[in-house]
Short mmCIF file of N, CA and C in Angstrom, two decimals:
data_model
loop_
_atom_site.label_atom_id
_atom_site.label_comp_id
_atom_site.label_asym_id
_atom_site.label_seq_id
_atom_site.Cartn_x
_atom_site.Cartn_y
_atom_site.Cartn_z
N MET A 933 85.54 116.89 -42.03
CA MET A 933 85.17 118.27 -42.09
C MET A 933 83.66 118.36 -42.28
N THR A 934 82.98 119.07 -41.39
CA THR A 934 81.54 119.28 -41.49
C THR A 934 81.29 120.69 -41.98
N VAL A 935 80.60 120.79 -43.10
CA VAL A 935 80.29 122.09 -43.67
C VAL A 935 78.78 122.19 -43.79
N GLU A 936 78.23 123.28 -43.29
CA GLU A 936 76.79 123.48 -43.40
C GLU A 936 76.47 124.00 -44.79
N VAL A 937 75.49 123.40 -45.43
CA VAL A 937 75.10 123.79 -46.78
C VAL A 937 74.20 125.02 -46.69
N PRO A 938 74.51 126.08 -47.45
CA PRO A 938 73.69 127.29 -47.41
C PRO A 938 72.26 127.04 -47.89
N ARG A 939 71.35 127.94 -47.48
CA ARG A 939 69.95 127.83 -47.88
C ARG A 939 69.77 127.75 -49.39
N ALA A 940 70.58 128.49 -50.15
CA ALA A 940 70.44 128.51 -51.61
C ALA A 940 70.65 127.13 -52.22
N LEU A 941 71.28 126.23 -51.49
CA LEU A 941 71.52 124.89 -52.00
C LEU A 941 70.63 123.85 -51.34
N ALA A 942 69.73 124.28 -50.48
CA ALA A 942 68.87 123.34 -49.76
C ALA A 942 67.91 122.60 -50.69
N ASP A 943 67.57 123.22 -51.81
CA ASP A 943 66.60 122.62 -52.73
C ASP A 943 67.23 121.89 -53.90
N VAL A 944 68.54 121.73 -53.88
CA VAL A 944 69.22 120.99 -54.95
C VAL A 944 69.82 119.72 -54.36
N PRO A 945 70.10 118.73 -55.20
CA PRO A 945 70.65 117.47 -54.68
C PRO A 945 71.99 117.65 -53.98
N ARG A 946 72.22 116.82 -52.98
CA ARG A 946 73.52 116.75 -52.29
C ARG A 946 74.19 115.49 -52.81
N LEU A 947 75.26 115.66 -53.58
CA LEU A 947 75.97 114.53 -54.17
C LEU A 947 76.97 114.01 -53.15
N ARG A 948 76.79 112.78 -52.72
CA ARG A 948 77.59 112.23 -51.62
C ARG A 948 78.71 111.32 -52.08
N THR A 949 78.69 110.90 -53.34
CA THR A 949 79.73 110.01 -53.85
C THR A 949 80.22 110.52 -55.20
N LEU A 950 81.38 110.06 -55.58
CA LEU A 950 81.90 110.40 -56.91
C LEU A 950 80.97 109.87 -57.99
N ALA A 951 80.42 108.68 -57.80
CA ALA A 951 79.50 108.11 -58.78
C ALA A 951 78.29 109.01 -59.00
N GLU A 952 77.79 109.64 -57.95
CA GLU A 952 76.65 110.56 -58.10
C GLU A 952 77.04 111.80 -58.90
N VAL A 953 78.24 112.30 -58.69
CA VAL A 953 78.71 113.45 -59.47
C VAL A 953 78.84 113.05 -60.94
N VAL A 954 79.42 111.89 -61.19
CA VAL A 954 79.60 111.40 -62.56
C VAL A 954 78.24 111.22 -63.23
N GLU A 955 77.27 110.68 -62.50
CA GLU A 955 75.94 110.49 -63.06
C GLU A 955 75.32 111.83 -63.45
N LEU A 956 75.48 112.83 -62.61
CA LEU A 956 74.95 114.17 -62.92
C LEU A 956 75.61 114.72 -64.19
N VAL A 957 76.93 114.63 -64.27
CA VAL A 957 77.66 115.13 -65.44
C VAL A 957 77.21 114.40 -66.70
N GLY A 958 76.88 113.14 -66.58
CA GLY A 958 76.42 112.37 -67.73
C GLY A 958 75.01 112.71 -68.18
N THR A 959 74.25 113.44 -67.34
CA THR A 959 72.87 113.75 -67.69
C THR A 959 72.58 115.23 -67.86
N VAL A 960 73.36 116.10 -67.25
CA VAL A 960 73.16 117.55 -67.34
C VAL A 960 74.42 118.17 -67.92
N SER A 961 74.26 118.99 -68.95
CA SER A 961 75.44 119.57 -69.59
C SER A 961 75.10 120.94 -70.18
N PRO A 962 75.99 121.89 -70.08
CA PRO A 962 77.28 121.83 -69.40
C PRO A 962 77.13 122.16 -67.92
N VAL A 963 77.99 121.58 -67.11
CA VAL A 963 78.04 121.90 -65.69
C VAL A 963 79.48 122.18 -65.29
N TYR A 964 79.60 122.93 -64.22
CA TYR A 964 80.89 123.40 -63.73
C TYR A 964 80.92 123.19 -62.22
N VAL A 965 82.12 123.20 -61.66
CA VAL A 965 82.26 123.13 -60.21
C VAL A 965 82.92 124.41 -59.74
N ARG A 966 82.49 124.83 -58.57
CA ARG A 966 83.07 126.02 -57.94
C ARG A 966 83.24 125.70 -56.46
N PHE A 967 84.37 126.11 -55.91
CA PHE A 967 84.64 125.98 -54.48
C PHE A 967 84.50 127.38 -53.89
N SER A 968 83.44 127.61 -53.13
CA SER A 968 83.22 128.94 -52.56
C SER A 968 82.29 128.82 -51.37
N ALA A 969 81.86 129.96 -50.85
CA ALA A 969 80.91 129.98 -49.73
C ALA A 969 79.49 129.74 -50.21
N GLY A 970 79.29 129.57 -51.50
CA GLY A 970 77.98 129.23 -52.05
C GLY A 970 77.35 130.33 -52.88
N PRO A 971 76.24 130.01 -53.52
CA PRO A 971 75.61 130.93 -54.45
C PRO A 971 75.11 132.23 -53.83
N GLU A 972 74.65 132.18 -52.58
CA GLU A 972 74.17 133.41 -51.95
C GLU A 972 75.31 134.42 -51.80
N VAL A 973 76.44 133.97 -51.33
CA VAL A 973 77.60 134.86 -51.17
C VAL A 973 78.13 135.28 -52.53
N ASP A 974 78.20 134.32 -53.47
CA ASP A 974 78.72 134.64 -54.80
C ASP A 974 77.86 135.65 -55.54
N ALA A 975 76.56 135.69 -55.24
CA ALA A 975 75.66 136.64 -55.91
C ALA A 975 76.00 138.08 -55.57
N THR A 976 76.70 138.28 -54.46
CA THR A 976 77.04 139.65 -54.05
C THR A 976 78.54 139.91 -54.07
N SER A 977 79.28 139.04 -54.75
CA SER A 977 80.73 139.22 -54.81
C SER A 977 81.21 138.99 -56.23
N VAL A 978 82.49 139.21 -56.43
CA VAL A 978 83.10 138.97 -57.74
C VAL A 978 84.34 138.12 -57.57
N SER A 979 84.71 137.43 -58.64
CA SER A 979 85.97 136.70 -58.62
C SER A 979 87.09 137.67 -58.94
N ARG A 980 88.23 137.40 -58.37
CA ARG A 980 89.39 138.26 -58.57
C ARG A 980 90.60 137.39 -58.84
N ASP A 981 91.43 137.81 -59.79
CA ASP A 981 92.69 137.13 -60.03
C ASP A 981 93.61 137.50 -58.88
N HIS A 982 94.00 136.51 -58.08
CA HIS A 982 94.77 136.80 -56.88
C HIS A 982 96.17 137.32 -57.17
N GLU A 983 96.76 136.94 -58.29
CA GLU A 983 98.11 137.41 -58.60
C GLU A 983 98.14 138.86 -59.07
N SER A 984 97.21 139.24 -59.95
CA SER A 984 97.21 140.60 -60.51
C SER A 984 96.31 141.55 -59.76
N GLY A 985 95.31 141.00 -59.06
CA GLY A 985 94.32 141.84 -58.40
C GLY A 985 93.18 142.25 -59.32
N CYS A 986 93.21 141.84 -60.58
CA CYS A 986 92.17 142.21 -61.54
C CYS A 986 90.84 141.55 -61.18
N LEU A 987 89.76 142.32 -61.34
CA LEU A 987 88.42 141.76 -61.18
C LEU A 987 88.09 140.98 -62.44
N LEU A 988 87.43 139.85 -62.26
CA LEU A 988 87.05 139.01 -63.39
C LEU A 988 85.57 139.24 -63.72
N PRO A 989 85.19 139.12 -65.00
CA PRO A 989 83.82 139.42 -65.41
C PRO A 989 82.82 138.30 -65.15
N GLY A 990 83.14 137.37 -64.29
CA GLY A 990 82.24 136.28 -63.95
C GLY A 990 82.85 135.45 -62.84
N LEU A 991 82.11 134.45 -62.40
CA LEU A 991 82.61 133.56 -61.36
C LEU A 991 83.58 132.54 -61.94
N SER A 992 84.69 132.38 -61.30
CA SER A 992 85.71 131.42 -61.71
C SER A 992 85.20 130.01 -61.41
N THR A 993 85.22 129.15 -62.44
CA THR A 993 84.71 127.78 -62.30
C THR A 993 85.64 126.82 -63.03
N ASN A 994 85.32 125.55 -62.93
CA ASN A 994 86.05 124.53 -63.68
C ASN A 994 85.04 123.59 -64.30
N PRO A 995 85.27 123.24 -65.58
CA PRO A 995 84.29 122.40 -66.28
C PRO A 995 84.30 120.96 -65.78
N LEU A 996 83.10 120.42 -65.61
CA LEU A 996 82.98 119.01 -65.26
C LEU A 996 82.71 118.15 -66.50
N ASP A 997 82.34 118.78 -67.61
CA ASP A 997 82.15 118.05 -68.86
C ASP A 997 83.51 117.84 -69.52
N PRO A 998 83.79 116.62 -69.97
CA PRO A 998 85.09 116.37 -70.60
C PRO A 998 85.20 117.02 -71.98
N GLU A 999 86.41 117.29 -72.36
CA GLU A 999 86.70 117.79 -73.70
C GLU A 999 86.49 116.67 -74.72
N PRO A 1000 86.22 117.04 -75.98
CA PRO A 1000 85.97 116.01 -77.01
C PRO A 1000 87.13 115.03 -77.20
N TRP A 1001 88.35 115.45 -76.92
CA TRP A 1001 89.51 114.58 -77.12
C TRP A 1001 89.68 113.55 -76.00
N TRP A 1002 88.93 113.70 -74.90
CA TRP A 1002 89.07 112.82 -73.75
C TRP A 1002 88.63 111.41 -74.12
N ASP A 1003 89.54 110.43 -74.01
CA ASP A 1003 89.21 109.05 -74.40
C ASP A 1003 89.26 108.08 -73.22
N ARG A 1004 89.19 108.64 -72.04
CA ARG A 1004 89.17 107.81 -70.83
C ARG A 1004 87.79 107.86 -70.22
N PRO A 1005 87.54 107.08 -69.18
CA PRO A 1005 86.22 107.11 -68.53
C PRO A 1005 85.87 108.50 -67.98
N LEU A 1006 84.59 108.81 -68.02
CA LEU A 1006 84.09 110.08 -67.48
C LEU A 1006 84.49 110.22 -66.01
N GLU A 1007 84.47 109.12 -65.27
CA GLU A 1007 84.85 109.14 -63.85
C GLU A 1007 86.26 109.71 -63.67
N HIS A 1008 87.17 109.39 -64.56
CA HIS A 1008 88.55 109.88 -64.44
C HIS A 1008 88.59 111.39 -64.64
N TRP A 1009 87.86 111.90 -65.64
CA TRP A 1009 87.83 113.35 -65.88
C TRP A 1009 87.28 114.08 -64.66
N VAL A 1010 86.15 113.61 -64.18
CA VAL A 1010 85.50 114.27 -63.05
C VAL A 1010 86.40 114.21 -61.82
N ALA A 1011 87.01 113.07 -61.56
CA ALA A 1011 87.91 112.94 -60.41
C ALA A 1011 89.07 113.93 -60.53
N ARG A 1012 89.61 114.07 -61.73
CA ARG A 1012 90.73 114.99 -61.94
C ARG A 1012 90.28 116.44 -61.71
N GLN A 1013 89.14 116.81 -62.28
CA GLN A 1013 88.66 118.19 -62.13
C GLN A 1013 88.39 118.52 -60.66
N LEU A 1014 87.79 117.60 -59.94
CA LEU A 1014 87.52 117.86 -58.52
C LEU A 1014 88.80 117.89 -57.71
N SER A 1015 89.74 117.03 -58.03
CA SER A 1015 90.99 116.95 -57.27
C SER A 1015 91.89 118.15 -57.49
N GLN A 1016 91.90 118.68 -58.70
CA GLN A 1016 92.78 119.81 -59.02
C GLN A 1016 92.51 121.04 -58.15
N TYR A 1017 91.28 121.17 -57.70
CA TYR A 1017 90.91 122.37 -56.95
C TYR A 1017 90.42 122.06 -55.53
N ALA A 1018 90.59 120.82 -55.11
CA ALA A 1018 90.13 120.41 -53.77
C ALA A 1018 90.82 121.18 -52.66
N HIS A 1019 92.00 121.73 -52.94
CA HIS A 1019 92.69 122.50 -51.89
C HIS A 1019 91.92 123.77 -51.51
N HIS A 1020 90.94 124.16 -52.34
CA HIS A 1020 90.11 125.32 -52.02
C HIS A 1020 89.00 124.99 -51.02
N MET A 1021 88.80 123.69 -50.74
CA MET A 1021 87.76 123.29 -49.80
C MET A 1021 88.24 123.56 -48.38
N THR A 1022 87.50 124.39 -47.68
CA THR A 1022 87.80 124.73 -46.29
C THR A 1022 86.50 124.67 -45.49
N GLN A 1023 86.56 125.04 -44.24
CA GLN A 1023 85.35 125.09 -43.42
C GLN A 1023 84.32 126.05 -44.02
N ASP A 1024 84.79 127.12 -44.68
CA ASP A 1024 83.90 128.14 -45.22
C ASP A 1024 83.70 128.05 -46.73
N ARG A 1025 84.41 127.16 -47.39
CA ARG A 1025 84.30 127.02 -48.84
C ARG A 1025 84.09 125.56 -49.18
N PHE A 1026 83.13 125.30 -50.03
CA PHE A 1026 82.79 123.93 -50.38
C PHE A 1026 82.51 123.85 -51.87
N PRO A 1027 82.55 122.64 -52.43
CA PRO A 1027 82.28 122.48 -53.86
C PRO A 1027 80.78 122.41 -54.15
N TRP A 1028 80.39 123.12 -55.19
CA TRP A 1028 79.01 123.03 -55.66
C TRP A 1028 78.99 123.08 -57.18
N VAL A 1029 77.99 122.46 -57.74
CA VAL A 1029 77.86 122.35 -59.18
C VAL A 1029 76.89 123.42 -59.65
N LEU A 1030 77.23 124.06 -60.76
CA LEU A 1030 76.41 125.12 -61.29
C LEU A 1030 76.44 125.11 -62.80
N THR A 1031 75.54 125.85 -63.38
CA THR A 1031 75.54 126.09 -64.80
C THR A 1031 75.35 127.59 -64.98
N GLY A 1032 75.56 128.07 -66.18
CA GLY A 1032 75.44 129.50 -66.45
C GLY A 1032 76.01 129.82 -67.81
N GLU A 1033 76.13 131.10 -68.09
CA GLU A 1033 76.66 131.54 -69.37
C GLU A 1033 78.15 131.87 -69.23
N VAL A 1034 78.98 131.31 -70.12
CA VAL A 1034 80.41 131.60 -70.10
C VAL A 1034 80.60 132.99 -70.69
N THR A 1035 81.22 133.88 -69.89
CA THR A 1035 81.42 135.25 -70.31
C THR A 1035 82.88 135.54 -70.65
N GLY A 1036 83.76 134.60 -70.40
CA GLY A 1036 85.18 134.78 -70.68
C GLY A 1036 85.98 133.68 -70.02
N ARG A 1037 87.28 133.89 -70.01
CA ARG A 1037 88.22 132.94 -69.40
C ARG A 1037 89.08 133.68 -68.41
N GLY A 1038 89.39 133.00 -67.32
CA GLY A 1038 90.26 133.58 -66.32
C GLY A 1038 91.72 133.37 -66.68
N PRO A 1039 92.63 133.80 -65.81
CA PRO A 1039 94.06 133.71 -66.10
C PRO A 1039 94.59 132.29 -66.24
N ASP A 1040 93.89 131.32 -65.70
CA ASP A 1040 94.28 129.91 -65.86
C ASP A 1040 93.42 129.24 -66.92
N CYS A 1041 92.78 130.05 -67.76
CA CYS A 1041 91.92 129.60 -68.85
C CYS A 1041 90.64 128.95 -68.32
N GLU A 1042 90.28 129.21 -67.08
CA GLU A 1042 89.07 128.64 -66.51
C GLU A 1042 87.85 129.43 -66.98
N PRO A 1043 86.72 128.75 -67.20
CA PRO A 1043 85.51 129.45 -67.61
C PRO A 1043 85.02 130.40 -66.51
N LEU A 1044 84.61 131.59 -66.92
CA LEU A 1044 84.01 132.57 -66.02
C LEU A 1044 82.52 132.61 -66.35
N LEU A 1045 81.68 132.40 -65.34
CA LEU A 1045 80.24 132.29 -65.57
C LEU A 1045 79.47 133.47 -65.00
N VAL A 1046 78.41 133.84 -65.72
CA VAL A 1046 77.41 134.79 -65.24
C VAL A 1046 76.05 134.10 -65.35
N ASP A 1047 75.03 134.70 -64.76
CA ASP A 1047 73.68 134.13 -64.77
C ASP A 1047 73.71 132.68 -64.30
N THR A 1048 74.35 132.46 -63.18
CA THR A 1048 74.55 131.11 -62.68
C THR A 1048 73.30 130.54 -62.02
N VAL A 1049 73.19 129.23 -62.09
CA VAL A 1049 72.09 128.49 -61.46
C VAL A 1049 72.70 127.32 -60.71
N PRO A 1050 72.46 127.22 -59.39
CA PRO A 1050 72.95 126.07 -58.64
C PRO A 1050 72.28 124.79 -59.11
N VAL A 1051 73.06 123.72 -59.24
CA VAL A 1051 72.55 122.43 -59.67
C VAL A 1051 72.63 121.41 -58.54
N ALA A 1052 73.72 121.45 -57.77
CA ALA A 1052 73.92 120.48 -56.69
C ALA A 1052 75.04 120.96 -55.78
N SER A 1053 75.10 120.40 -54.59
CA SER A 1053 76.26 120.58 -53.73
C SER A 1053 76.99 119.24 -53.70
N ILE A 1054 78.27 119.28 -53.37
CA ILE A 1054 79.08 118.06 -53.33
C ILE A 1054 79.62 117.88 -51.91
N ALA A 1055 79.35 116.72 -51.35
CA ALA A 1055 79.80 116.41 -50.00
C ALA A 1055 81.31 116.19 -49.98
N PRO A 1056 81.98 116.53 -48.89
CA PRO A 1056 83.42 116.29 -48.78
C PRO A 1056 83.81 114.84 -49.07
N ALA A 1057 82.98 113.88 -48.70
CA ALA A 1057 83.31 112.47 -48.95
C ALA A 1057 83.49 112.20 -50.44
N ALA A 1058 82.71 112.86 -51.28
CA ALA A 1058 82.84 112.67 -52.73
C ALA A 1058 84.17 113.25 -53.22
N ILE A 1059 84.61 114.33 -52.61
CA ILE A 1059 85.90 114.93 -52.98
C ILE A 1059 87.04 114.01 -52.56
N HIS A 1060 86.95 113.44 -51.38
CA HIS A 1060 87.99 112.50 -50.92
C HIS A 1060 88.04 111.27 -51.82
N GLU A 1061 86.88 110.79 -52.23
CA GLU A 1061 86.83 109.66 -53.15
C GLU A 1061 87.46 110.03 -54.49
N ALA A 1062 87.16 111.24 -54.97
CA ALA A 1062 87.75 111.71 -56.24
C ALA A 1062 89.27 111.77 -56.13
N ARG A 1063 89.78 112.24 -55.01
CA ARG A 1063 91.24 112.29 -54.81
C ARG A 1063 91.86 110.90 -54.86
N ASP A 1064 91.18 109.93 -54.26
CA ASP A 1064 91.69 108.55 -54.27
C ASP A 1064 91.74 108.01 -55.69
N VAL A 1065 90.69 108.23 -56.46
CA VAL A 1065 90.67 107.79 -57.87
C VAL A 1065 91.76 108.51 -58.64
N TYR A 1066 91.88 109.80 -58.44
CA TYR A 1066 92.89 110.61 -59.14
C TYR A 1066 94.30 110.06 -58.90
N ARG A 1067 94.63 109.80 -57.66
CA ARG A 1067 95.96 109.27 -57.33
C ARG A 1067 96.19 107.87 -57.90
N ARG A 1068 95.12 107.09 -57.99
CA ARG A 1068 95.22 105.70 -58.47
C ARG A 1068 95.38 105.63 -59.99
N VAL A 1069 94.73 106.50 -60.75
CA VAL A 1069 94.69 106.33 -62.21
C VAL A 1069 95.55 107.31 -62.99
N PHE A 1070 96.12 108.30 -62.34
CA PHE A 1070 96.95 109.28 -63.04
C PHE A 1070 98.38 109.28 -62.52
N ASP A 1071 99.29 109.77 -63.34
CA ASP A 1071 100.67 110.00 -62.92
C ASP A 1071 100.73 111.38 -62.30
N VAL A 1072 100.24 111.48 -61.08
CA VAL A 1072 100.14 112.76 -60.39
C VAL A 1072 101.51 113.39 -60.27
N GLY A 1073 101.59 114.64 -60.66
CA GLY A 1073 102.84 115.38 -60.57
C GLY A 1073 103.75 115.26 -61.77
N ASP A 1074 103.42 114.39 -62.74
CA ASP A 1074 104.23 114.26 -63.95
C ASP A 1074 103.88 115.39 -64.90
N ASP A 1075 104.80 116.34 -65.05
CA ASP A 1075 104.52 117.50 -65.91
C ASP A 1075 105.00 117.31 -67.34
N GLY A 1076 105.44 116.12 -67.68
CA GLY A 1076 105.82 115.81 -69.06
C GLY A 1076 107.20 116.28 -69.49
N THR A 1077 107.95 116.85 -68.57
CA THR A 1077 109.30 117.33 -68.95
C THR A 1077 110.34 116.30 -68.62
#
């Protein structure tokens, strides 16, 4: 899949591997990932809960920083976070890393951000690599019941 990176992301790093994403998360905090048409489009739109139709008070994102209880490698956390939402990656929507102020939580308890700043874009190859790591190190689909 070839996705053209919007102008708003032309001046930020393009992360091409999972290792590059992990390195960024290890040096910049807090950071979040969003799958969308990019910061230019997001600046003029709002996130919406698709089930209820409610407008959300910020952009729906997912944290790339691990929780304090996480006792596994950072690579595993990042791979899981990227893989959980990779289905949102399409020709018109791609993953990008951002930071901003958390203004609330969405219906899936995801952080909602305002005053966002683009940090990096993520190449599809890094997402594919994250999916491979995710499938290799986790019991994918095990809901604990």
